[in-house]
Short mmCIF file of C-alpha atoms (C1' of nucleotides) in Angstrom, two decimals:
data_model
loop_
_atom_site.label_atom_id
_atom_site.label_comp_id
_atom_site.label_asym_id
_atom_site.label_seq_id
_atom_site.Cartn_x
_atom_site.Cartn_y
_atom_site.Cartn_z
CA MET I 1 0.00 0.00 0.00
CA LYS I 2 1.25 3.47 -0.94
CA ILE I 3 0.18 6.47 1.09
CA ALA I 4 1.10 10.07 0.34
CA THR I 5 0.78 13.16 2.53
CA TRP I 6 0.65 16.63 0.99
CA ASN I 7 -0.17 20.00 2.45
CA VAL I 8 -1.59 21.59 -0.71
CA ASN I 9 -2.25 25.08 0.67
CA SER I 10 -5.73 25.36 -0.91
CA ILE I 11 -7.13 22.45 -2.89
CA ARG I 12 -9.02 24.81 -5.16
CA ILE I 13 -5.86 26.64 -6.24
CA ARG I 14 -3.85 23.41 -6.47
CA LEU I 15 -6.48 21.08 -7.95
CA GLU I 16 -4.89 20.69 -11.38
CA GLN I 17 -1.46 19.98 -9.86
CA VAL I 18 -2.91 17.45 -7.43
CA ILE I 19 -4.88 15.62 -10.12
CA ASP I 20 -1.83 15.58 -12.41
CA TRP I 21 0.32 14.29 -9.58
CA LEU I 22 -2.17 11.52 -8.73
CA ASN I 23 -2.32 10.45 -12.36
CA GLN I 24 1.46 10.19 -12.45
CA ASN I 25 1.68 8.76 -8.92
CA PRO I 26 -1.35 6.51 -8.49
CA VAL I 27 -0.94 5.99 -4.76
CA ASP I 28 -3.62 4.09 -2.87
CA VAL I 29 -4.22 6.95 -0.47
CA LEU I 30 -3.50 10.67 -0.64
CA CYS I 31 -3.82 12.64 2.59
CA LEU I 32 -4.31 16.36 2.07
CA GLN I 33 -3.92 19.21 4.53
CA GLU I 34 -4.85 22.89 4.33
CA THR I 35 -7.62 22.29 1.83
CA LYS I 36 -9.02 25.67 2.93
CA VAL I 37 -12.52 25.01 1.70
CA ILE I 38 -15.92 24.18 3.13
CA ASP I 39 -17.19 20.72 2.27
CA LYS I 40 -19.82 21.84 -0.22
CA ASP I 41 -17.15 23.53 -2.35
CA PHE I 42 -14.58 20.71 -2.23
CA PRO I 43 -13.85 19.51 -5.81
CA ILE I 44 -15.10 15.97 -5.16
CA LEU I 45 -15.91 15.24 -8.79
CA ALA I 46 -12.37 15.84 -10.05
CA PHE I 47 -11.16 13.01 -7.81
CA GLU I 48 -14.06 10.71 -8.58
CA LYS I 49 -13.36 11.17 -12.28
CA ILE I 50 -9.89 9.65 -11.87
CA GLY I 51 -11.15 6.78 -9.74
CA TYR I 52 -10.72 8.00 -6.18
CA TYR I 53 -13.09 8.33 -3.24
CA PRO I 54 -12.65 11.60 -1.37
CA TYR I 55 -13.39 11.89 2.35
CA ILE I 56 -13.36 15.51 3.37
CA TYR I 57 -13.43 17.59 6.53
CA GLY I 58 -13.08 21.26 5.83
CA GLN I 59 -13.85 24.76 7.00
CA LYS I 60 -13.84 28.23 5.52
CA SER I 61 -10.43 29.80 4.70
CA TYR I 62 -8.23 27.83 7.06
CA ASN I 63 -7.11 24.28 7.84
CA GLY I 64 -9.17 21.46 6.38
CA VAL I 65 -8.07 17.86 5.75
CA ALA I 66 -9.10 15.17 3.29
CA ILE I 67 -8.33 11.54 2.54
CA ILE I 68 -8.45 10.61 -1.13
CA SER I 69 -8.59 6.83 -1.48
CA ARG I 70 -8.56 4.46 -4.43
CA GLN I 71 -10.89 2.14 -2.56
CA PRO I 72 -13.68 3.05 -0.16
CA LEU I 73 -12.63 3.65 3.44
CA GLU I 74 -14.28 1.96 6.38
CA ASP I 75 -14.90 3.43 9.77
CA VAL I 76 -14.33 7.02 8.65
CA SER I 77 -14.36 9.61 11.39
CA MET I 78 -13.73 13.32 11.54
CA GLY I 79 -12.37 15.23 14.52
CA PHE I 80 -11.31 14.14 17.98
CA THR I 81 -14.64 13.96 19.78
CA THR I 82 -16.17 11.29 17.54
CA ILE I 83 -13.45 8.96 18.86
CA VAL I 84 -13.08 10.38 22.37
CA PRO I 85 -16.37 11.99 23.46
CA GLU I 86 -14.73 13.33 26.62
CA ILE I 87 -12.59 15.76 24.62
CA GLU I 88 -13.91 19.33 24.74
CA PRO I 89 -15.77 20.10 21.48
CA GLU I 90 -13.72 23.30 21.04
CA TRP I 91 -10.81 21.11 19.93
CA ASP I 92 -12.83 20.19 16.86
CA GLU I 93 -13.65 23.73 15.81
CA GLN I 94 -10.58 23.75 13.60
CA LYS I 95 -10.78 20.93 11.07
CA ARG I 96 -7.46 19.13 11.45
CA VAL I 97 -8.18 15.41 11.95
CA ILE I 98 -9.67 12.74 9.72
CA THR I 99 -9.25 8.98 9.85
CA GLY I 100 -10.48 5.84 8.12
CA VAL I 101 -9.57 2.18 7.69
CA ILE I 102 -8.39 0.43 4.55
CA ASP I 103 -7.38 -3.25 4.44
CA GLY I 104 -7.20 -3.32 8.21
CA VAL I 105 -4.85 -0.32 8.32
CA ARG I 106 -6.07 2.77 10.13
CA ILE I 107 -5.00 5.88 8.28
CA ILE I 108 -4.86 9.07 10.33
CA ASN I 109 -4.40 12.36 8.52
CA LEU I 110 -3.42 15.40 10.61
CA TYR I 111 -2.83 19.07 10.19
CA VAL I 112 -1.05 20.07 13.39
CA PRO I 113 -1.42 23.77 14.34
CA ASN I 114 1.45 25.95 13.19
CA GLY I 115 1.83 27.74 16.52
CA SER I 116 2.85 31.11 15.11
CA ALA I 117 5.65 32.07 17.52
CA VAL I 118 7.11 30.37 20.60
CA GLY I 119 5.28 31.66 23.65
CA SER I 120 2.31 33.03 21.74
CA GLU I 121 -1.30 32.11 22.40
CA LYS I 122 -1.27 29.98 19.24
CA TYR I 123 1.82 28.21 20.51
CA GLU I 124 0.00 27.22 23.69
CA TYR I 125 -2.88 26.04 21.54
CA LYS I 126 -0.49 23.88 19.53
CA LEU I 127 0.94 22.26 22.66
CA GLY I 128 -2.55 21.72 24.05
CA TRP I 129 -3.70 20.24 20.75
CA LEU I 130 -0.79 17.79 20.76
CA LYS I 131 -1.83 16.59 24.22
CA ILE I 132 -5.36 16.03 22.96
CA LEU I 133 -3.96 14.20 19.93
CA ARG I 134 -2.12 11.87 22.29
CA GLU I 135 -5.35 11.00 24.09
CA TYR I 136 -7.04 10.40 20.76
CA LEU I 137 -4.27 8.10 19.60
CA GLN I 138 -4.30 6.16 22.86
CA VAL I 139 -7.95 5.32 22.26
CA LEU I 140 -7.44 4.38 18.62
CA LEU I 141 -4.45 2.18 19.51
CA LEU I 142 -6.69 0.06 21.77
CA SER I 143 -8.45 -1.37 18.73
CA ASN I 144 -6.03 -0.62 15.89
CA PRO I 145 -2.62 -2.26 15.99
CA ALA I 146 -1.84 -1.13 12.42
CA ILE I 147 -1.89 2.65 12.27
CA SER I 148 -0.38 4.81 9.57
CA MET I 149 -0.45 8.40 10.79
CA CYS I 150 0.66 11.17 8.51
CA GLY I 151 0.30 14.84 7.87
CA ASP I 152 1.80 18.25 8.31
CA PHE I 153 3.10 18.12 11.88
CA ASN I 154 4.64 21.57 11.81
CA ILE I 155 7.47 20.11 13.89
CA ALA I 156 10.98 19.14 12.86
CA LEU I 157 12.03 16.58 15.43
CA GLU I 158 15.78 16.71 14.88
CA ASP I 159 18.21 19.43 13.87
CA ILE I 160 19.13 17.43 10.76
CA ASP I 161 15.54 17.97 9.61
CA ILE I 162 16.24 21.70 9.27
CA HIS I 163 18.63 23.61 7.01
CA ASP I 164 21.43 25.24 8.95
CA LYS I 165 20.87 28.85 7.88
CA VAL I 166 18.27 29.33 10.61
CA LYS I 167 18.71 29.89 14.31
CA ILE I 168 16.75 26.92 15.62
CA GLU I 169 16.97 27.95 19.28
CA ASN I 170 13.36 28.54 20.33
CA HIS I 171 12.20 28.67 16.73
CA ILE I 172 8.60 27.66 16.08
CA MET I 173 8.48 24.07 14.78
CA ALA I 174 11.79 23.30 16.52
CA SER I 175 11.33 24.33 20.14
CA GLU I 176 11.96 21.74 22.83
CA PRO I 177 8.37 21.73 24.17
CA GLU I 178 7.01 21.02 20.69
CA ARG I 179 9.55 18.28 20.08
CA GLN I 180 8.86 16.77 23.50
CA ALA I 181 5.12 16.79 22.83
CA LEU I 182 5.74 14.96 19.56
CA ARG I 183 8.13 12.49 21.23
CA ASP I 184 5.44 11.81 23.85
CA ILE I 185 3.09 10.92 21.02
CA LEU I 186 5.59 8.73 19.20
CA SER I 187 6.36 6.92 22.45
CA LEU I 188 2.88 5.40 22.22
CA GLY I 189 4.39 3.17 19.58
CA PHE I 190 5.08 5.10 16.39
CA ALA I 191 8.23 5.25 14.29
CA ASP I 192 9.26 7.76 11.64
CA ALA I 193 9.06 5.87 8.34
CA PHE I 194 11.45 8.26 6.60
CA ARG I 195 14.19 7.62 9.14
CA LYS I 196 13.92 3.86 8.66
CA PHE I 197 15.53 4.40 5.24
CA ASN I 198 17.47 7.60 5.51
CA SER I 199 19.58 9.08 8.28
CA GLU I 200 21.10 11.93 6.32
CA LYS I 201 20.47 15.56 6.89
CA GLY I 202 19.21 17.82 4.12
CA HIS I 203 15.88 16.18 3.26
CA TYR I 204 12.99 18.61 3.44
CA SER I 205 9.25 18.64 2.75
CA TRP I 206 8.53 22.35 3.22
CA TRP I 207 10.22 25.52 2.03
CA ASP I 208 8.89 28.93 3.07
CA TYR I 209 7.46 30.96 0.20
CA ARG I 210 9.40 33.92 1.53
CA THR I 211 13.07 34.73 0.96
CA ALA I 212 13.23 32.35 -2.05
CA ALA I 213 13.71 29.50 0.40
CA PHE I 214 13.19 26.72 -2.16
CA LYS I 215 15.70 28.11 -4.62
CA ARG I 216 18.24 28.28 -1.81
CA ASN I 217 17.11 24.90 -0.44
CA LEU I 218 16.35 26.37 2.97
CA GLY I 219 13.85 23.71 3.91
CA TRP I 220 12.35 21.87 6.85
CA ARG I 221 11.17 18.27 7.15
CA ILE I 222 7.85 18.75 8.92
CA ASP I 223 5.57 16.40 6.93
CA HIS I 224 5.78 12.90 8.30
CA HIS I 225 4.59 9.32 8.15
CA TYR I 226 4.54 7.71 11.59
CA LEU I 227 3.83 3.98 11.65
CA THR I 228 3.09 1.52 14.41
CA SER I 229 5.65 -1.29 14.58
CA VAL I 230 3.60 -3.87 12.66
CA LEU I 231 3.57 -1.45 9.69
CA CYS I 232 7.04 -0.01 10.10
CA ASP I 233 8.46 -3.52 10.04
CA ARG I 234 6.98 -4.16 6.62
CA ALA I 235 7.66 -0.65 5.23
CA GLN I 236 9.56 -0.77 1.96
CA SER I 237 10.26 2.88 1.28
CA CYS I 238 9.55 6.45 2.29
CA ILE I 239 10.48 9.17 -0.15
CA ILE I 240 9.96 12.88 -0.62
CA ASP I 241 8.89 13.89 -4.12
CA VAL I 242 10.37 17.34 -4.63
CA ALA I 243 9.01 17.72 -8.17
CA PRO I 244 5.69 19.45 -7.35
CA ARG I 245 7.53 22.14 -5.40
CA LYS I 246 9.29 23.10 -8.67
CA LEU I 247 6.11 23.81 -10.61
CA GLU I 248 4.63 27.23 -11.26
CA GLN I 249 2.41 28.39 -8.38
CA PRO I 250 3.34 25.48 -6.13
CA SER I 251 2.28 24.63 -2.61
CA ASP I 252 4.99 25.44 -0.11
CA HIS I 253 4.96 21.73 0.84
CA THR I 254 5.74 18.74 -1.35
CA PRO I 255 4.40 15.16 -1.12
CA VAL I 256 5.95 12.47 1.07
CA ILE I 257 5.13 8.87 0.10
CA VAL I 258 5.40 5.75 2.23
CA GLU I 259 5.01 2.18 0.96
CA PHE I 260 4.39 -0.87 3.12
CA MET E 1 -3.59 53.72 -40.40
CA LYS E 2 -5.29 51.20 -38.11
CA ILE E 3 -6.26 52.24 -34.59
CA ALA E 4 -7.84 49.96 -31.99
CA THR E 5 -9.54 50.85 -28.70
CA TRP E 6 -9.82 48.29 -25.91
CA ASN E 7 -10.86 48.61 -22.30
CA VAL E 8 -8.74 45.79 -20.91
CA ASN E 9 -9.92 45.92 -17.28
CA SER E 10 -6.39 45.63 -15.82
CA ILE E 11 -3.41 45.45 -18.15
CA ARG E 12 -1.54 43.25 -15.69
CA ILE E 13 -4.24 40.58 -15.69
CA ARG E 14 -4.80 40.88 -19.44
CA LEU E 15 -1.21 41.32 -20.62
CA GLU E 16 -0.85 37.97 -22.35
CA GLN E 17 -4.16 38.37 -24.16
CA VAL E 18 -3.27 41.89 -25.27
CA ILE E 19 0.17 40.89 -26.55
CA ASP E 20 -1.31 37.88 -28.37
CA TRP E 21 -3.99 40.07 -29.90
CA LEU E 22 -1.44 42.66 -31.06
CA ASN E 23 0.69 39.96 -32.65
CA GLN E 24 -2.34 38.70 -34.55
CA ASN E 25 -3.68 42.21 -35.20
CA PRO E 26 -0.65 44.42 -35.77
CA VAL E 27 -2.53 47.72 -35.67
CA ASP E 28 -0.56 50.94 -35.78
CA VAL E 29 -2.04 52.19 -32.54
CA LEU E 30 -3.75 50.46 -29.63
CA CYS E 31 -5.57 52.66 -27.12
CA LEU E 32 -6.09 51.00 -23.75
CA GLN E 33 -8.43 51.96 -20.93
CA GLU E 34 -8.75 50.78 -17.34
CA THR E 35 -5.12 49.77 -17.15
CA LYS E 36 -5.50 49.97 -13.34
CA VAL E 37 -1.83 50.32 -12.64
CA ILE E 38 0.61 53.01 -11.61
CA ASP E 39 3.15 53.96 -14.25
CA LYS E 40 6.12 52.29 -12.59
CA ASP E 41 4.33 48.91 -12.70
CA PHE E 42 3.03 49.15 -16.27
CA PRO E 43 4.45 46.25 -18.34
CA ILE E 44 6.29 48.53 -20.77
CA LEU E 45 8.84 45.91 -21.77
CA ALA E 46 6.29 43.40 -23.04
CA PHE E 47 5.15 45.96 -25.62
CA GLU E 48 8.63 47.12 -26.52
CA LYS E 49 9.61 43.51 -27.15
CA ILE E 50 7.02 43.23 -29.92
CA GLY E 51 7.98 46.54 -31.47
CA TYR E 52 5.62 49.06 -29.89
CA TYR E 53 6.15 52.30 -27.99
CA PRO E 54 3.90 52.58 -24.93
CA TYR E 55 2.75 55.96 -23.63
CA ILE E 56 1.09 55.53 -20.27
CA TYR E 57 -0.96 57.54 -17.80
CA GLY E 58 -2.07 55.46 -14.86
CA GLN E 59 -3.08 55.48 -11.22
CA LYS E 60 -3.52 52.92 -8.46
CA SER E 61 -6.47 50.50 -8.75
CA TYR E 62 -8.77 52.50 -11.00
CA ASN E 63 -8.92 54.08 -14.45
CA GLY E 64 -5.63 54.53 -16.31
CA VAL E 65 -5.13 54.94 -20.07
CA ALA E 66 -2.31 54.14 -22.46
CA ILE E 67 -1.46 54.53 -26.12
CA ILE E 68 0.61 51.72 -27.61
CA SER E 69 2.09 52.84 -30.92
CA ARG E 70 4.14 51.12 -33.60
CA GLN E 71 5.99 54.38 -34.24
CA PRO E 72 6.91 57.07 -31.75
CA LEU E 73 4.21 59.63 -30.99
CA GLU E 74 4.79 63.35 -31.16
CA ASP E 75 3.29 65.99 -28.94
CA VAL E 76 2.17 63.51 -26.26
CA SER E 77 0.14 64.96 -23.45
CA MET E 78 -1.63 63.52 -20.42
CA GLY E 79 -4.72 64.95 -18.79
CA PHE E 80 -6.83 68.01 -19.52
CA THR E 81 -4.81 70.74 -17.87
CA THR E 82 -1.68 70.29 -19.97
CA ILE E 83 -3.79 71.38 -22.97
CA VAL E 84 -6.17 73.80 -21.19
CA PRO E 85 -4.42 75.27 -18.12
CA GLU E 86 -7.64 76.97 -17.04
CA ILE E 87 -9.29 73.64 -16.24
CA GLU E 88 -9.37 72.88 -12.50
CA PRO E 89 -6.58 70.40 -11.67
CA GLU E 90 -9.11 68.16 -9.84
CA TRP E 91 -10.34 67.00 -13.26
CA ASP E 92 -6.97 65.35 -13.77
CA GLU E 93 -6.91 63.43 -10.51
CA GLN E 94 -8.47 60.47 -12.27
CA LYS E 95 -6.28 59.35 -15.15
CA ARG E 96 -8.64 59.21 -18.10
CA VAL E 97 -7.11 61.24 -20.96
CA ILE E 98 -4.00 60.78 -23.08
CA THR E 99 -3.21 62.11 -26.54
CA GLY E 100 -0.40 62.16 -29.09
CA VAL E 101 0.20 62.81 -32.79
CA ILE E 102 1.20 60.33 -35.46
CA ASP E 103 1.57 61.23 -39.15
CA GLY E 104 -0.28 64.47 -38.54
CA VAL E 105 -3.23 62.70 -36.93
CA ARG E 106 -4.01 63.55 -33.34
CA ILE E 107 -5.05 60.46 -31.43
CA ILE E 108 -7.11 61.02 -28.29
CA ASN E 109 -7.71 58.10 -25.97
CA LEU E 110 -10.43 58.49 -23.33
CA TYR E 111 -11.90 56.59 -20.44
CA VAL E 112 -15.16 58.42 -19.72
CA PRO E 113 -16.45 58.02 -16.14
CA ASN E 114 -19.00 55.27 -15.70
CA GLY E 115 -21.41 57.39 -13.66
CA SER E 116 -22.67 54.58 -11.43
CA ALA E 117 -26.42 55.37 -11.36
CA VAL E 118 -28.48 58.18 -12.88
CA GLY E 119 -28.77 61.00 -10.35
CA SER E 120 -25.85 59.84 -8.22
CA GLU E 121 -22.86 61.96 -7.31
CA LYS E 122 -20.78 59.98 -9.78
CA TYR E 123 -23.37 60.67 -12.47
CA GLU E 124 -23.00 64.40 -11.92
CA TYR E 125 -19.24 63.94 -12.10
CA LYS E 126 -19.62 62.17 -15.44
CA LEU E 127 -21.73 65.00 -16.87
CA GLY E 128 -19.28 67.59 -15.54
CA TRP E 129 -16.36 65.62 -16.97
CA LEU E 130 -17.99 65.55 -20.41
CA LYS E 131 -18.34 69.34 -20.34
CA ILE E 132 -14.65 69.63 -19.52
CA LEU E 133 -13.85 67.19 -22.32
CA ARG E 134 -15.72 69.46 -24.72
CA GLU E 135 -13.58 72.44 -23.71
CA TYR E 136 -10.45 70.35 -24.13
CA LEU E 137 -11.51 69.24 -27.61
CA GLN E 138 -12.36 72.78 -28.65
CA VAL E 139 -8.78 73.79 -27.90
CA LEU E 140 -7.25 70.80 -29.66
CA LEU E 141 -9.43 71.35 -32.73
CA LEU E 142 -7.94 74.83 -33.15
CA SER E 143 -4.64 73.33 -34.25
CA ASN E 144 -5.58 69.75 -35.19
CA PRO E 145 -7.96 69.29 -38.12
CA ALA E 146 -7.33 65.53 -38.17
CA ILE E 147 -8.42 64.05 -34.86
CA SER E 148 -9.15 60.41 -34.15
CA MET E 149 -10.77 60.19 -30.73
CA CYS E 150 -11.53 56.82 -29.24
CA GLY E 151 -12.09 55.05 -25.98
CA ASP E 152 -14.63 53.68 -23.57
CA PHE E 153 -17.29 56.41 -23.57
CA ASN E 154 -19.65 54.57 -21.22
CA ILE E 155 -22.47 55.95 -23.35
CA ALA E 156 -24.62 54.21 -25.95
CA LEU E 157 -25.85 57.01 -28.14
CA GLU E 158 -28.78 55.22 -29.78
CA ASP E 159 -31.19 52.54 -28.65
CA ILE E 160 -29.89 50.25 -31.43
CA ASP E 161 -26.57 50.27 -29.59
CA ILE E 162 -28.17 48.39 -26.69
CA HIS E 163 -29.72 44.92 -26.51
CA ASP E 164 -33.45 45.06 -25.94
CA LYS E 165 -33.64 43.00 -22.75
CA VAL E 166 -32.87 46.08 -20.64
CA LYS E 167 -35.13 48.96 -19.65
CA ILE E 168 -33.14 51.82 -21.12
CA GLU E 169 -35.30 54.58 -19.62
CA ASN E 170 -32.96 56.51 -17.30
CA HIS E 171 -30.42 53.69 -17.37
CA ILE E 172 -26.82 54.72 -16.79
CA MET E 173 -24.98 54.91 -20.15
CA ALA E 174 -28.28 55.59 -21.94
CA SER E 175 -29.87 58.55 -20.12
CA GLU E 176 -30.79 61.58 -22.16
CA PRO E 177 -28.43 63.98 -20.31
CA GLU E 178 -25.48 61.67 -21.02
CA ARG E 179 -26.46 61.29 -24.67
CA GLN E 180 -26.95 65.03 -25.01
CA ALA E 181 -23.55 65.70 -23.47
CA LEU E 182 -21.99 63.34 -26.01
CA ARG E 183 -23.95 64.87 -28.89
CA ASP E 184 -22.70 68.30 -27.79
CA ILE E 185 -19.18 66.95 -28.08
CA LEU E 186 -19.72 65.32 -31.46
CA SER E 187 -21.27 68.55 -32.76
CA LEU E 188 -17.82 70.08 -32.61
CA GLY E 189 -17.15 68.07 -35.74
CA PHE E 190 -16.88 64.37 -34.96
CA ALA E 191 -18.59 61.42 -36.62
CA ASP E 192 -19.03 57.87 -35.39
CA ALA E 193 -16.77 55.75 -37.59
CA PHE E 194 -18.72 52.56 -36.89
CA ARG E 195 -21.97 54.09 -38.17
CA LYS E 196 -20.33 55.12 -41.45
CA PHE E 197 -20.28 51.44 -42.35
CA ASN E 198 -23.04 49.84 -40.33
CA SER E 199 -26.51 51.01 -39.43
CA GLU E 200 -27.79 47.75 -37.98
CA LYS E 201 -28.66 47.13 -34.39
CA GLY E 202 -27.07 44.32 -32.42
CA HIS E 203 -23.38 45.28 -32.55
CA TYR E 204 -21.82 45.55 -29.12
CA SER E 205 -18.43 46.19 -27.58
CA TRP E 206 -19.22 45.50 -23.91
CA TRP E 207 -21.07 42.74 -22.10
CA ASP E 208 -21.50 42.80 -18.31
CA TYR E 209 -19.63 40.04 -16.51
CA ARG E 210 -22.79 39.41 -14.53
CA THR E 211 -25.85 37.41 -15.57
CA ALA E 212 -23.89 35.62 -18.33
CA ALA E 213 -24.47 38.67 -20.50
CA PHE E 214 -21.99 37.66 -23.22
CA LYS E 215 -23.40 34.17 -23.61
CA ARG E 216 -26.85 35.69 -24.02
CA ASN E 217 -25.46 38.51 -26.20
CA LEU E 218 -26.85 41.16 -23.88
CA GLY E 219 -24.35 43.80 -24.92
CA TRP E 220 -23.87 47.53 -25.30
CA ARG E 221 -21.90 49.50 -27.89
CA ILE E 222 -20.10 51.99 -25.67
CA ASP E 223 -16.56 51.88 -27.11
CA HIS E 224 -16.24 54.29 -30.00
CA HIS E 225 -14.05 55.84 -32.65
CA TYR E 226 -15.07 59.43 -33.37
CA LEU E 227 -13.33 61.08 -36.32
CA THR E 228 -13.18 64.62 -37.62
CA SER E 229 -14.51 64.93 -41.18
CA VAL E 230 -11.12 64.88 -42.89
CA LEU E 231 -10.49 61.45 -41.35
CA CYS E 232 -14.03 60.09 -41.53
CA ASP E 233 -14.07 60.85 -45.26
CA ARG E 234 -11.08 58.61 -45.82
CA ALA E 235 -12.13 55.92 -43.29
CA GLN E 236 -12.18 52.46 -44.88
CA SER E 237 -13.60 50.32 -42.11
CA CYS E 238 -14.61 50.14 -38.49
CA ILE E 239 -15.12 46.71 -37.00
CA ILE E 240 -15.66 45.12 -33.60
CA ASP E 241 -13.48 42.08 -32.92
CA VAL E 242 -15.56 39.88 -30.66
CA ALA E 243 -12.93 37.12 -30.41
CA PRO E 244 -11.10 38.32 -27.27
CA ARG E 245 -14.36 38.41 -25.33
CA LYS E 246 -14.64 34.64 -25.95
CA LEU E 247 -11.32 33.78 -24.28
CA GLU E 248 -10.87 32.44 -20.76
CA GLN E 249 -10.71 35.25 -18.20
CA PRO E 250 -11.59 37.98 -20.71
CA SER E 251 -12.03 41.70 -20.29
CA ASP E 252 -15.70 42.67 -20.29
CA HIS E 253 -14.93 44.86 -23.34
CA THR E 254 -13.65 43.78 -26.74
CA PRO E 255 -11.51 45.75 -29.24
CA VAL E 256 -12.95 48.09 -31.86
CA ILE E 257 -10.68 48.84 -34.85
CA VAL E 258 -10.90 51.73 -37.29
CA GLU E 259 -8.88 52.06 -40.49
CA PHE E 260 -8.39 55.25 -42.49
"C1'" DG J 1 -18.33 38.43 -12.20
"C1'" DC J 2 -14.15 40.22 -12.04
"C1'" DT J 3 -10.27 43.16 -10.23
"C1'" DC J 4 -8.15 45.71 -6.77
"C1'" DG J 5 -6.34 47.02 -2.08
"C1'" DT J 6 -6.45 45.70 2.67
"C1'" DT J 7 -6.23 42.51 6.43
"C1'" DT J 8 -5.18 38.04 8.53
"C1'" DA J 9 -2.62 33.89 8.40
"C1'" DG J 10 1.19 30.93 7.42
"C1'" DC W 1 5.63 35.03 -0.88
"C1'" DT W 2 0.99 33.05 -1.21
"C1'" DA W 3 -3.93 32.38 -0.07
"C1'" DA W 4 -8.65 33.76 1.55
"C1'" DA W 5 -12.23 37.21 2.95
"C1'" DC W 6 -13.86 41.60 2.64
"C1'" DG W 7 -15.61 45.84 0.54
"C1'" DA W 8 -15.27 49.15 -3.50
"C1'" DG W 9 -16.16 49.96 -8.13
"C1'" DC W 10 -17.92 48.91 -12.52
#
DNA sequence: GCTCGTTTAG
DNA sequence: CTAAACGAGC
């Protein structure tokens, strides 16, 4: 099974690129983040036309996630509270979580809050959200040994995941509290698929639109596939496809594909 | 000499279409309206690359006119007050008038105010502006027997210039005071080049973006070439090129071309 | 409907 | 730098 994650930064703006990419890369599942569109305006038909089933969970202007699957998903669920009713409903106001099952594998697609700046209100929200995510995963793990969790985590776990032209110290997406929150999540039993195959520095999935970051290869690896051990053991590859980032009017993120 | 007038509704958005059109229709002079760009951002180079000299008179966001000429213009002048110093400088705050001479022919390119709604403040401005225009033309006529005046006049002089699905009575662009103001201008010695060759109804140069007006051919003929007698006598044709209005992301106006 | 500036967000 | 919403203007 091949699963891709791609923060498309507006599915309406990026639709043609995403459809083209899917035609050239017919993965089983494509997890999208930052669709930035309410469900009634999501371009469902474009995906159906090329043989995919879209499962969408969006809102106006911001956030929004979707799972595009070659075969129908089972047990689809949007948000935290559908899985863990005890979670405060406010945590589902921003549409950042969607999950479904395919061939016994639970796919979880996440758009982790960006956090703005270390110490800001949005930063606290990000840390709080990650704690909620951990609760959510704990519940799902009870009945799902095979979980493939992916998305835009907005966190680079190691310094080698970040170009060295930036002062990482207390930088958003690299601060110790964020990394610790992510480590706490992974300690539930997830492994980074990319790092099973590659331990080099200099592999990135996101380049800021500003300061010509892509041209200068000033990137960050913040889009991840995290697998439970049963899946990580059988994983065959995890690669970053830089090509879409080179197109005209690209997303600032590029797809990451795992195969197991 | 072939002269075209085209309200492009943003030269930056329409640049490719305009360059393509010029390559296919290598007129001597192209008069643009609603360029919507300050002079420093006007895409001068794109026109120079295909062998034209641009003369521009723009402002931020609104209005803006330009003359694109295959040979250099003489005696170029922007605004009313450069020609008639007595006119209040406020009438030149909106960039709507540019003129220049080529082969002894004075070209005047105008973007007449839209006027919003009959009776509105903008309507009064339009009527006032047309009176100022008349003064300006009177001065130019003193030393220029051969004048070719064109542009978006935002006035349909006759009912046959308007589709019949609209209630013309007191409609902006068709009200009697507007028509009379235009007739007062033409009485200085101008003739409608289009009507020298065509007296039918149903020929339009503008279709509202709204209500699918182009598809339903609900148009107005509000873009004109008005010639002094010496030029109208030798005029060979005046045609409306509907093709650009059929393109993707078109201007709401289409070019009108006169040859003399 | 379409374009523009502004604001908010990343 | 890029995207979306908003309000203006036509």
